[in-house]
PDB file of C-alpha atoms in Angstrom:
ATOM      1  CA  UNK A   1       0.000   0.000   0.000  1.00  0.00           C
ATOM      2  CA  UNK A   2       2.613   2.247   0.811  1.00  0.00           C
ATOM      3  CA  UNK A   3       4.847   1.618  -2.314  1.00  0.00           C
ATOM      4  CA  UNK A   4       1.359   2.420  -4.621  1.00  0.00           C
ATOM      5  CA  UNK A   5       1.304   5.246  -2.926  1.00  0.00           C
ATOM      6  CA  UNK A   6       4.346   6.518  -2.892  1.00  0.00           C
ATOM      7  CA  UNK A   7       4.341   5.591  -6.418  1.00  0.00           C
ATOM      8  CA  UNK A   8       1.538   7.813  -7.055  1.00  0.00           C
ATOM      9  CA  UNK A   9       2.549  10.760  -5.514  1.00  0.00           C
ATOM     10  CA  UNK A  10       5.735  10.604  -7.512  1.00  0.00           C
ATOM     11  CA  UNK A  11       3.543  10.252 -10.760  1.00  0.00           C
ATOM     12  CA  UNK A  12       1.907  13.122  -9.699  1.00  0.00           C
ATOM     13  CA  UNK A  13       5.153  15.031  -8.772  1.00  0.00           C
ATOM     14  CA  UNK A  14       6.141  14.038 -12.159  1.00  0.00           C
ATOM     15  CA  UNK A  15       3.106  15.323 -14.045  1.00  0.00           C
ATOM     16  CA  UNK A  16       3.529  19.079 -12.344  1.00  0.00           C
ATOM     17  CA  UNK A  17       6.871  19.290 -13.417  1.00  0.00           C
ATOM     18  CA  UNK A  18       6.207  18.473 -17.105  1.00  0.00           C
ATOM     19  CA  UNK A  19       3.177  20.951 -16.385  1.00  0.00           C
ATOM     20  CA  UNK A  20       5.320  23.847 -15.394  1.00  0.00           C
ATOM     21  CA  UNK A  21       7.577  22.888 -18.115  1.00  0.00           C
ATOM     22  CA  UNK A  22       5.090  23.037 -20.828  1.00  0.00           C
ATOM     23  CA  UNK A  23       4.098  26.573 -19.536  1.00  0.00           C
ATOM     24  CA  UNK A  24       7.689  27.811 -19.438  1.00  0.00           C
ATOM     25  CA  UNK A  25       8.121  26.375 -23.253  1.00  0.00           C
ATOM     26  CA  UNK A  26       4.681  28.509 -23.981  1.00  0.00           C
ATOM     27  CA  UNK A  27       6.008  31.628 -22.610  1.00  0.00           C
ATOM     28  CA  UNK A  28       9.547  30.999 -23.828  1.00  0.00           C
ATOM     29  CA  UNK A  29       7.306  30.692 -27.144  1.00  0.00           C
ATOM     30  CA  UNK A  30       5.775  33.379 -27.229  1.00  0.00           C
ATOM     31  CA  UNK A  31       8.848  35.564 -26.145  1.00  0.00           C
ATOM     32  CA  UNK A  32      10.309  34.621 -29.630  1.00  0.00           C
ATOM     33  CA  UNK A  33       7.828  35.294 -31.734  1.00  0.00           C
ATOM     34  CA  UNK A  34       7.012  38.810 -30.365  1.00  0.00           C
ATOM     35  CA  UNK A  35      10.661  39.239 -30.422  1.00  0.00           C
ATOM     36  CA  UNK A  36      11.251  37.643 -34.007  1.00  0.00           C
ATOM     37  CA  UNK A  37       8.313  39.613 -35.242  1.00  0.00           C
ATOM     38  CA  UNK A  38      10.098  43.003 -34.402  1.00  0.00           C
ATOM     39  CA  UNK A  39      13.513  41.693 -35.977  1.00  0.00           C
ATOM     40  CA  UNK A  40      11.215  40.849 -39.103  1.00  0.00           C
ATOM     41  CA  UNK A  41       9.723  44.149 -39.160  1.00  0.00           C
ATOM     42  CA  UNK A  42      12.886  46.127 -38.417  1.00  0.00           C
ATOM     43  CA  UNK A  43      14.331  44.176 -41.423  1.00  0.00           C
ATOM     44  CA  UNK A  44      11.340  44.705 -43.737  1.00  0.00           C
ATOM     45  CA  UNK A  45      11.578  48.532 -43.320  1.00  0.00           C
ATOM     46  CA  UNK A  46      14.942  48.367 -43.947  1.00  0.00           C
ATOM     47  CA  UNK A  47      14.176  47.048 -47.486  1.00  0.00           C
ATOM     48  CA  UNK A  48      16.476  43.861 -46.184  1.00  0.00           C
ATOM     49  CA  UNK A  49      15.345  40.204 -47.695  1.00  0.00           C
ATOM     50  CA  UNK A  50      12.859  38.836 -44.724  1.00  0.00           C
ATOM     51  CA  UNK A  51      12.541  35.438 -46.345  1.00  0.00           C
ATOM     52  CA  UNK A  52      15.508  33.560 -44.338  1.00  0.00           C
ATOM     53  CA  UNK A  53      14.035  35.543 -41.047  1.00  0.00           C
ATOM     54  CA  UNK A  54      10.437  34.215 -41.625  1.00  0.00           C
ATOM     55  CA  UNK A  55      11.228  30.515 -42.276  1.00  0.00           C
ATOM     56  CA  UNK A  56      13.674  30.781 -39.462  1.00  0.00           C
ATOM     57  CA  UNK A  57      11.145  32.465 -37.189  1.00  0.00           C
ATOM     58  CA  UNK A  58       8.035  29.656 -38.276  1.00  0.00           C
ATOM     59  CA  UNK A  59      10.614  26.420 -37.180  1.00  0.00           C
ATOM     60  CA  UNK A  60       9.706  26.642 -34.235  1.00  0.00           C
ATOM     61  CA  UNK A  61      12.174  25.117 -30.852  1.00  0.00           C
ATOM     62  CA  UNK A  62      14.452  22.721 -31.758  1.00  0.00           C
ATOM     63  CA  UNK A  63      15.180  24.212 -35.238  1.00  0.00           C
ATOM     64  CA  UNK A  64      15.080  20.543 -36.245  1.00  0.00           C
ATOM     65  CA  UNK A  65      13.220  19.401 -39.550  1.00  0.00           C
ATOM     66  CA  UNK A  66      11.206  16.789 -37.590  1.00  0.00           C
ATOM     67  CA  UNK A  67       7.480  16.852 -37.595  1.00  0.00           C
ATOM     68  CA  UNK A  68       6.361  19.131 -34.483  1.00  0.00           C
ATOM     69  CA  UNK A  69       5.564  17.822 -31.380  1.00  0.00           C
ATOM     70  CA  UNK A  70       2.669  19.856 -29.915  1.00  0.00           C
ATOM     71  CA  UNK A  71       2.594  17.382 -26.447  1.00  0.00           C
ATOM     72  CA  UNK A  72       5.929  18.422 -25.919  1.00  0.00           C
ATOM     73  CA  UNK A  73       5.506  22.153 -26.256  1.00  0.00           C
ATOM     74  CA  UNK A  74       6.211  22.654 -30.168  1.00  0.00           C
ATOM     75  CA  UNK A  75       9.616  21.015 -30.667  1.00  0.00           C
ATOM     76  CA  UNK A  76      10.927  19.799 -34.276  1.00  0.00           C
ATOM     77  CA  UNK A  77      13.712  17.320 -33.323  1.00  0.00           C
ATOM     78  CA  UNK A  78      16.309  17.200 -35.303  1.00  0.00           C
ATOM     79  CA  UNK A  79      17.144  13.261 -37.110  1.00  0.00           C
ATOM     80  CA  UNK A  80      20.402  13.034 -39.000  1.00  0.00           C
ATOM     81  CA  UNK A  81      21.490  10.521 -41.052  1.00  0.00           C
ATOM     82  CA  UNK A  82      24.000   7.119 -39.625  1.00  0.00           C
ATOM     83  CA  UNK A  83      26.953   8.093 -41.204  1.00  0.00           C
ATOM     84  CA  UNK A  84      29.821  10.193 -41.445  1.00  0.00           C
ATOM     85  CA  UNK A  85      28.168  13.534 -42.973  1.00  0.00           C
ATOM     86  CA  UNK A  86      26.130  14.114 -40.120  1.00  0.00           C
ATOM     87  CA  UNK A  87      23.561  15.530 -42.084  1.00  0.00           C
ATOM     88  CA  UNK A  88      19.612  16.061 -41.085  1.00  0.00           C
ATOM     89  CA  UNK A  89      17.307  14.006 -42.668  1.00  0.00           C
ATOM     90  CA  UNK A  90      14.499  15.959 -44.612  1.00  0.00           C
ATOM     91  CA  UNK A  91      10.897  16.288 -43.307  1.00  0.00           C
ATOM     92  CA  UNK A  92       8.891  16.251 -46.586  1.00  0.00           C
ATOM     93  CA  UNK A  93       6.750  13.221 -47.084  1.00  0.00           C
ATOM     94  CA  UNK A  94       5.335  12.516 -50.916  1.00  0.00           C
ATOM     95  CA  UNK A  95       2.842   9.724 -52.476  1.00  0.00           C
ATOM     96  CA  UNK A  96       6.149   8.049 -53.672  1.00  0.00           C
ATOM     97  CA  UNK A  97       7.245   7.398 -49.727  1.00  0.00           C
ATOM     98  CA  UNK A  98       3.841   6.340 -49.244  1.00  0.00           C
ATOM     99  CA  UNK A  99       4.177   3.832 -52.754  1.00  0.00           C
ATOM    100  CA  UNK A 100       7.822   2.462 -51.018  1.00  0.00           C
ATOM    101  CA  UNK A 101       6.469   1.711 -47.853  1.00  0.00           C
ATOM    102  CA  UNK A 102       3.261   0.108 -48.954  1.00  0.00           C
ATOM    103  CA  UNK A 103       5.752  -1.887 -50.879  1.00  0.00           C
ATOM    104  CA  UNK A 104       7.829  -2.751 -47.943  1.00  0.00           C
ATOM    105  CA  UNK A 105       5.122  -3.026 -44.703  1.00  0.00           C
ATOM    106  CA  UNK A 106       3.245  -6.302 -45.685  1.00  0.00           C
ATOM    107  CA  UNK A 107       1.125  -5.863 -42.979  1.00  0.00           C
ATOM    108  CA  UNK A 108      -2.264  -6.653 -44.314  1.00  0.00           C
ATOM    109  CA  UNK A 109      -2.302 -10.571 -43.678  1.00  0.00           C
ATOM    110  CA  UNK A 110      -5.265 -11.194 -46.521  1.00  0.00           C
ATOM    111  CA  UNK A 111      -2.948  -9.339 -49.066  1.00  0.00           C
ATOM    112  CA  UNK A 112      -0.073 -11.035 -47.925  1.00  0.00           C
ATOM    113  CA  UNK A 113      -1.547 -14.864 -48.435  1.00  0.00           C
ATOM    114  CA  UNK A 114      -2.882 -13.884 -51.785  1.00  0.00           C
ATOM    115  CA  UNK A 115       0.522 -12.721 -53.479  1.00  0.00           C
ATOM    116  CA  UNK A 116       1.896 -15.772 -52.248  1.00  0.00           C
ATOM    117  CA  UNK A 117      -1.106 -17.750 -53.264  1.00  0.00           C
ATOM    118  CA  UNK A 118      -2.801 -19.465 -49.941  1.00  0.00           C
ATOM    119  CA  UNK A 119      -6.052 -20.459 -50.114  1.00  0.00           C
ATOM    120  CA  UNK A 120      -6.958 -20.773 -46.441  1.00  0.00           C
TER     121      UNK A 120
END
């Protein structure tokens, strides 16, 4: 009894902290784009190219070209590649990835049994 509850108090403990966290990552959020939106201005009267700022600015935390995590506050992790370049992976997804991994993922059992030709 004690251990469950202990347990659940630290769940609990655990679930405030990621709480606070998540509204620390909101106003962190929000700090940057009022500030990023008054660099993008300054720039724009300027006459200064506000392309790089904008895409920069719309990223979100991270800077990472992974899909966005809204659970976790708005982060785009960053995934690079196994090898020696080091290089992030791209985040665009087109019908052909969809077309290669239908290829690949057999995991529709009736469709499986007929290309290999069971009849049970």
């Amino acid at each position: 009894a004690e251990k469950k509850a202990k347990a659940l108090r630290n769940r609990a403990a655990e679930l405030e902290h990621e709480q606070k966290g998540m509204a620390l990552l909101d106003i962190e959020k929000q700090q940057f784009e009022k500030y990023a939106q008054q660099v993008i201005d300054a720039a724009a009267k300027k006459g200064r190219n506000v392309y790089p700022l904008i895409k920069a600015a719309n990223q979100g935390i991270g800077g990472g070209r992974g899909p966005v995590f809204t659970e976790k506050g708005g982060i785009r992790p960053s995934y690079q590649v196994k090898d020696t370049s080091g290089v992030q992976l791209p985040n665009y997804k087109r019908s052909t990835t969809e077309a290669v991994k239908n290829i690949h993922d057999k995991c529709d059992i009736e469709r499986s049994k007929k290309s290999l030709g069971f009849i049970w």
